Short mmCIF file of N, CA and C in Angstrom, two decimals:
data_model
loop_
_atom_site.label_atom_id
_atom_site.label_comp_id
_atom_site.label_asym_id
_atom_site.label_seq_id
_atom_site.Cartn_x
_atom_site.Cartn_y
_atom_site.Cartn_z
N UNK W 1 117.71 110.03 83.79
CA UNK W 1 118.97 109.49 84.30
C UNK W 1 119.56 110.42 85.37
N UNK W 2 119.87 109.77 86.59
CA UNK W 2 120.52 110.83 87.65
C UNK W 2 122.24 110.88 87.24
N UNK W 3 122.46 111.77 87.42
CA UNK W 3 124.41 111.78 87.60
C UNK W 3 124.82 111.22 87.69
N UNK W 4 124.49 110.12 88.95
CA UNK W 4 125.14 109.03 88.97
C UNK W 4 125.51 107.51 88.41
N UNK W 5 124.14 107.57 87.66
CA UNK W 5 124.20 106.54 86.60
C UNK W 5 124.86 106.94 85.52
N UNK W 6 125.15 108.49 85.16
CA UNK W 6 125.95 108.79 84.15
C UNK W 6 127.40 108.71 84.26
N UNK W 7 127.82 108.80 85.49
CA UNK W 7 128.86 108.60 86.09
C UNK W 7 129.72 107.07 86.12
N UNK W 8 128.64 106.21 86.50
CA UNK W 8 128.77 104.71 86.16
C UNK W 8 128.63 104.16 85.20
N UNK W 9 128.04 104.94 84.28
CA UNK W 9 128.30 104.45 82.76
C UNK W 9 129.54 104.69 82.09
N UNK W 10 130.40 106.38 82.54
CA UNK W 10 131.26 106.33 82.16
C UNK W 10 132.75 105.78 82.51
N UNK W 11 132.69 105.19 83.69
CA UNK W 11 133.69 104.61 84.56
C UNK W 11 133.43 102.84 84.00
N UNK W 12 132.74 102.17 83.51
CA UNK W 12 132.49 101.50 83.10
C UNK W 12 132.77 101.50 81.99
N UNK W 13 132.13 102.25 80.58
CA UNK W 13 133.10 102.31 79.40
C UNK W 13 134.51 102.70 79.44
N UNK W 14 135.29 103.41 80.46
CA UNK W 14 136.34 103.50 80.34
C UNK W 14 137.14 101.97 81.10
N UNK W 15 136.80 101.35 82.18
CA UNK W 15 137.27 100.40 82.40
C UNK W 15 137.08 99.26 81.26
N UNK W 16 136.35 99.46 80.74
CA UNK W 16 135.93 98.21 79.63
C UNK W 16 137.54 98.29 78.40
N UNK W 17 137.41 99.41 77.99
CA UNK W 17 138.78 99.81 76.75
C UNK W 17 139.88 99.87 77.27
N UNK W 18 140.10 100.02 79.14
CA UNK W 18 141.06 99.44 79.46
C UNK W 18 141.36 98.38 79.30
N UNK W 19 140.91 96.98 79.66
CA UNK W 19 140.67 95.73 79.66
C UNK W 19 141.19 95.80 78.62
N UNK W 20 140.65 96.07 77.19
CA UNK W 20 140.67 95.79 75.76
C UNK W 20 141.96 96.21 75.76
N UNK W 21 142.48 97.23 75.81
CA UNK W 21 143.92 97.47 75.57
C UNK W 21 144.99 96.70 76.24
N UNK W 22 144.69 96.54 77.33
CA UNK W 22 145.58 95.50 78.40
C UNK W 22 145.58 94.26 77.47
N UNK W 23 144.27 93.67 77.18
CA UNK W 23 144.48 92.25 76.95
C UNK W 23 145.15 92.37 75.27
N UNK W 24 145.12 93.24 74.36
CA UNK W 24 145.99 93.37 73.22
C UNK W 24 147.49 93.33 73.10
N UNK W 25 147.80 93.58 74.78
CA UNK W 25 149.31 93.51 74.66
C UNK W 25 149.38 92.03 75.72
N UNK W 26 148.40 91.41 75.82
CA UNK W 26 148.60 90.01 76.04
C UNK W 26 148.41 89.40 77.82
N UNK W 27 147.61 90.81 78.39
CA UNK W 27 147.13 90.81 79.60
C UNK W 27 145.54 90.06 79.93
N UNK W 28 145.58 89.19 80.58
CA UNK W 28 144.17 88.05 80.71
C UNK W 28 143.94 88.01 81.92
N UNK W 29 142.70 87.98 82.48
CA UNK W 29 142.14 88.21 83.86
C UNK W 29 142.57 86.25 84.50
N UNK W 30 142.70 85.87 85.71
CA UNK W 30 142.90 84.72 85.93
C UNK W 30 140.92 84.36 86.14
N UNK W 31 140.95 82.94 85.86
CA UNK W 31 139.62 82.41 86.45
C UNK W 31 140.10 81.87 87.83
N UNK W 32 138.59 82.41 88.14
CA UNK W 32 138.85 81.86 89.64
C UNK W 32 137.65 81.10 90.22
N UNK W 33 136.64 82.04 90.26
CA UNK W 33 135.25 81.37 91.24
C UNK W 33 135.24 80.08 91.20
N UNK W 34 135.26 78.99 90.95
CA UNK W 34 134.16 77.76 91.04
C UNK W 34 135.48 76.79 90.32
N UNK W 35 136.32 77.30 90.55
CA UNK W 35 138.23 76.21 90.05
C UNK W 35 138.45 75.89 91.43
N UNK W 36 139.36 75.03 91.41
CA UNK W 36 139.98 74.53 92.19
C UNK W 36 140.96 75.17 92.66
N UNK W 37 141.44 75.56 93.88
CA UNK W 37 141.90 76.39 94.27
C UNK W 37 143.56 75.68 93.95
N UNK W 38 144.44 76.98 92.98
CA UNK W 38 145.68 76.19 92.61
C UNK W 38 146.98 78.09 93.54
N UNK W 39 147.53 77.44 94.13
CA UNK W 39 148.18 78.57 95.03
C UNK W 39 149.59 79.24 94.02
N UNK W 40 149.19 78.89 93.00
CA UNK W 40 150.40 79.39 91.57
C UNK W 40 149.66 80.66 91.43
N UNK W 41 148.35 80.98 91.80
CA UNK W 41 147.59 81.86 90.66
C UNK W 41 146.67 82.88 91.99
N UNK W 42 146.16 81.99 92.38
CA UNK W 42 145.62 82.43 93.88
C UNK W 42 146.06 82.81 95.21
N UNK W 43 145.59 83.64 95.57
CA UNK W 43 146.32 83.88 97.17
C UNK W 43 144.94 83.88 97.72
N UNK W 44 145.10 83.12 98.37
CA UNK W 44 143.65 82.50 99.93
C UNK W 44 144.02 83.61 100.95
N UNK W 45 142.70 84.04 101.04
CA UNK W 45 142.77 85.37 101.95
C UNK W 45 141.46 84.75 103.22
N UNK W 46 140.86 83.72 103.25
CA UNK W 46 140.17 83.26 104.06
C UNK W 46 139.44 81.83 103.67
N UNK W 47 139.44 80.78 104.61
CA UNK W 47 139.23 79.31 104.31
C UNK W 47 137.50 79.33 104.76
N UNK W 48 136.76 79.15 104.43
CA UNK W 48 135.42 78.52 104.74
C UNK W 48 134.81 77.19 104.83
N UNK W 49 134.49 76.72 106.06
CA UNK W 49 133.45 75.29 105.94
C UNK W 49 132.24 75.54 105.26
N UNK W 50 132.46 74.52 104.22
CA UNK W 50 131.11 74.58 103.02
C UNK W 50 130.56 73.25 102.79
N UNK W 51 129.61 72.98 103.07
CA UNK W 51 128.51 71.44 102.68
C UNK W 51 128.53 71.92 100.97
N UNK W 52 128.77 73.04 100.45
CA UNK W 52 127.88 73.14 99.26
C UNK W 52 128.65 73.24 98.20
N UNK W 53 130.19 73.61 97.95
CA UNK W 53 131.36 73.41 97.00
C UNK W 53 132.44 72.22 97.81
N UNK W 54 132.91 71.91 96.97
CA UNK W 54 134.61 70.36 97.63
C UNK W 54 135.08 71.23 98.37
N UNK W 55 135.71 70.38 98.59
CA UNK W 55 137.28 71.22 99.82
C UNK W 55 137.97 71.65 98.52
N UNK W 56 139.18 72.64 98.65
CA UNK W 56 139.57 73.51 98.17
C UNK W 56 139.13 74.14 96.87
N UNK W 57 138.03 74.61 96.93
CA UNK W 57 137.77 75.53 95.77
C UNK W 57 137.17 76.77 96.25
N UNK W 58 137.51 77.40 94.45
CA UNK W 58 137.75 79.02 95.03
C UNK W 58 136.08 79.70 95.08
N UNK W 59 135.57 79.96 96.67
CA UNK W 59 134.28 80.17 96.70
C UNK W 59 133.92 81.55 96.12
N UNK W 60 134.45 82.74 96.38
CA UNK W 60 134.53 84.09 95.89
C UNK W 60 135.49 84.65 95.20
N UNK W 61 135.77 85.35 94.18
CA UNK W 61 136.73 85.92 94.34
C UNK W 61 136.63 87.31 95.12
N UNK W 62 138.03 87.61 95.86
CA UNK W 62 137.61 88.87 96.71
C UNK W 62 138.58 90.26 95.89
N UNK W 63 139.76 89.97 94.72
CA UNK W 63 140.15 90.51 94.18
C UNK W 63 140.60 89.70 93.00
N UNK W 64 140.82 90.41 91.75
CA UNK W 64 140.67 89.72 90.30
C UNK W 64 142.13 89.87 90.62
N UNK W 65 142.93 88.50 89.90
CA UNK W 65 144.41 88.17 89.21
C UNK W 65 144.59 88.56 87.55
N UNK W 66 145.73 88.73 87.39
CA UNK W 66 145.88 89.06 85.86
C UNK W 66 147.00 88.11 85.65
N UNK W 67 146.97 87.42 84.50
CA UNK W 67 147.96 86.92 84.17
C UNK W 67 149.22 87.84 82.70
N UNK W 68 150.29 88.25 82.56
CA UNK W 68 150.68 88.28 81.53
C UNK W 68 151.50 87.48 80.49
N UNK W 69 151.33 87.08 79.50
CA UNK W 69 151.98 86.04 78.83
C UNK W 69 152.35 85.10 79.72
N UNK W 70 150.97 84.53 80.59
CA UNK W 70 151.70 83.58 81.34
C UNK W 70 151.92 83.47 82.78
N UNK W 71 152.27 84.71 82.67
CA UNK W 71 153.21 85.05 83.88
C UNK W 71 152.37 85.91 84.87
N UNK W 72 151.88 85.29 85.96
CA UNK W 72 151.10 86.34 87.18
C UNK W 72 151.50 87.23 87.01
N UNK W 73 150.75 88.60 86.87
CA UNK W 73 151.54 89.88 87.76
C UNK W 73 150.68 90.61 89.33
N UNK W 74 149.81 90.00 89.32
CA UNK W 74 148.98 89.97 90.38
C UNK W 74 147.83 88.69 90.59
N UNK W 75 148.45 87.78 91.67
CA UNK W 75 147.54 86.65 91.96
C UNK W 75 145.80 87.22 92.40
N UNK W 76 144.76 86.70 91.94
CA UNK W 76 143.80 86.57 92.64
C UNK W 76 143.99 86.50 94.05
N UNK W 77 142.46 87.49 95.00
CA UNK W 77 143.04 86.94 96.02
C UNK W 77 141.07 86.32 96.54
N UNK W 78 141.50 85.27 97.19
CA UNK W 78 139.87 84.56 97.35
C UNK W 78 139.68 83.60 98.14
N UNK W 79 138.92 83.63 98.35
CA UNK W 79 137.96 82.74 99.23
C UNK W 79 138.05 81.22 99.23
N UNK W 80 138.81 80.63 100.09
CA UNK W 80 138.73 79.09 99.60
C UNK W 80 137.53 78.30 100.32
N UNK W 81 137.39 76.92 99.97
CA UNK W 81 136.29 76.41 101.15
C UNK W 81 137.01 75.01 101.38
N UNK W 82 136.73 75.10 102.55
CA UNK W 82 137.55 73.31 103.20
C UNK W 82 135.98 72.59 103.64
N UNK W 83 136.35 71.66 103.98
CA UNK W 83 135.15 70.44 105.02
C UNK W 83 134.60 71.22 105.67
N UNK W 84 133.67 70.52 106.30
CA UNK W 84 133.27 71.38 107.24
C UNK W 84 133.30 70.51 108.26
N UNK W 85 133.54 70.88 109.41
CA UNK W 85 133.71 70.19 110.91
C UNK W 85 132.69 69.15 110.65
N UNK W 86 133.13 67.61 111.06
CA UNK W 86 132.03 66.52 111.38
C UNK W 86 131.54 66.79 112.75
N UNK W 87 130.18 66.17 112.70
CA UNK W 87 129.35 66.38 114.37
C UNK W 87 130.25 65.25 114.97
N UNK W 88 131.36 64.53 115.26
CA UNK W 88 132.10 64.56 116.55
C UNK W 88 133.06 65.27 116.75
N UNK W 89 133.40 65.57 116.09
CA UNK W 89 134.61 66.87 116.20
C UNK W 89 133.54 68.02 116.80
N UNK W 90 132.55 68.69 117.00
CA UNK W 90 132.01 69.27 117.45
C UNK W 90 131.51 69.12 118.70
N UNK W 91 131.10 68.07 118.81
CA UNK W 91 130.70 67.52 120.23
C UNK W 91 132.12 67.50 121.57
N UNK W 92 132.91 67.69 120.70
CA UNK W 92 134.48 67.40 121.68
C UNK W 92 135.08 69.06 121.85
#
């Protein structure tokens, strides 16, 4: 094992018992990837033309949201996807 995997193991078990303690006092990560993009929870930090998800859904997330009891305390922030230009709108 190099250092650095020891290093990432331990930054990893310690983020993990964070989580665990956060979510005991009633702290929950928001879902995001592959939902429908709802602007209560999300903050759209860039729109993408996509053939391959609907129009507004959340293609990446680019930062995790937390919800507490409910209540945002930091929105997701992510990637939405719209239409994608039709070939006459392109041609013009």
């Amino acid at each position: 094992d190099s250092p650095a995997a020891g290093l990432l193991q331990g930054v990893q078990m310690v983020m993990g018992e964070m989580v665990s303690v956060l979510g005991r006092y009633g702290t929950t990560p928001i879902k995001a990837e592959g939902e429908a993009f709802d602007p209560t929870v999300h903050e759209a930090l860039q729109q993408v033309p996509s053939s391959e998800h609907p129009p507004m859904t959340v293609m990446m997330e680019y930062e995790r949201g937390y919800l507490l009891h409910d209540r945002v305390i930091r929105p997701s922030k992510v990637i939405v996807s719209v239409a994608p230009p039709q070939a006459s709108d392109a041609a013009e």
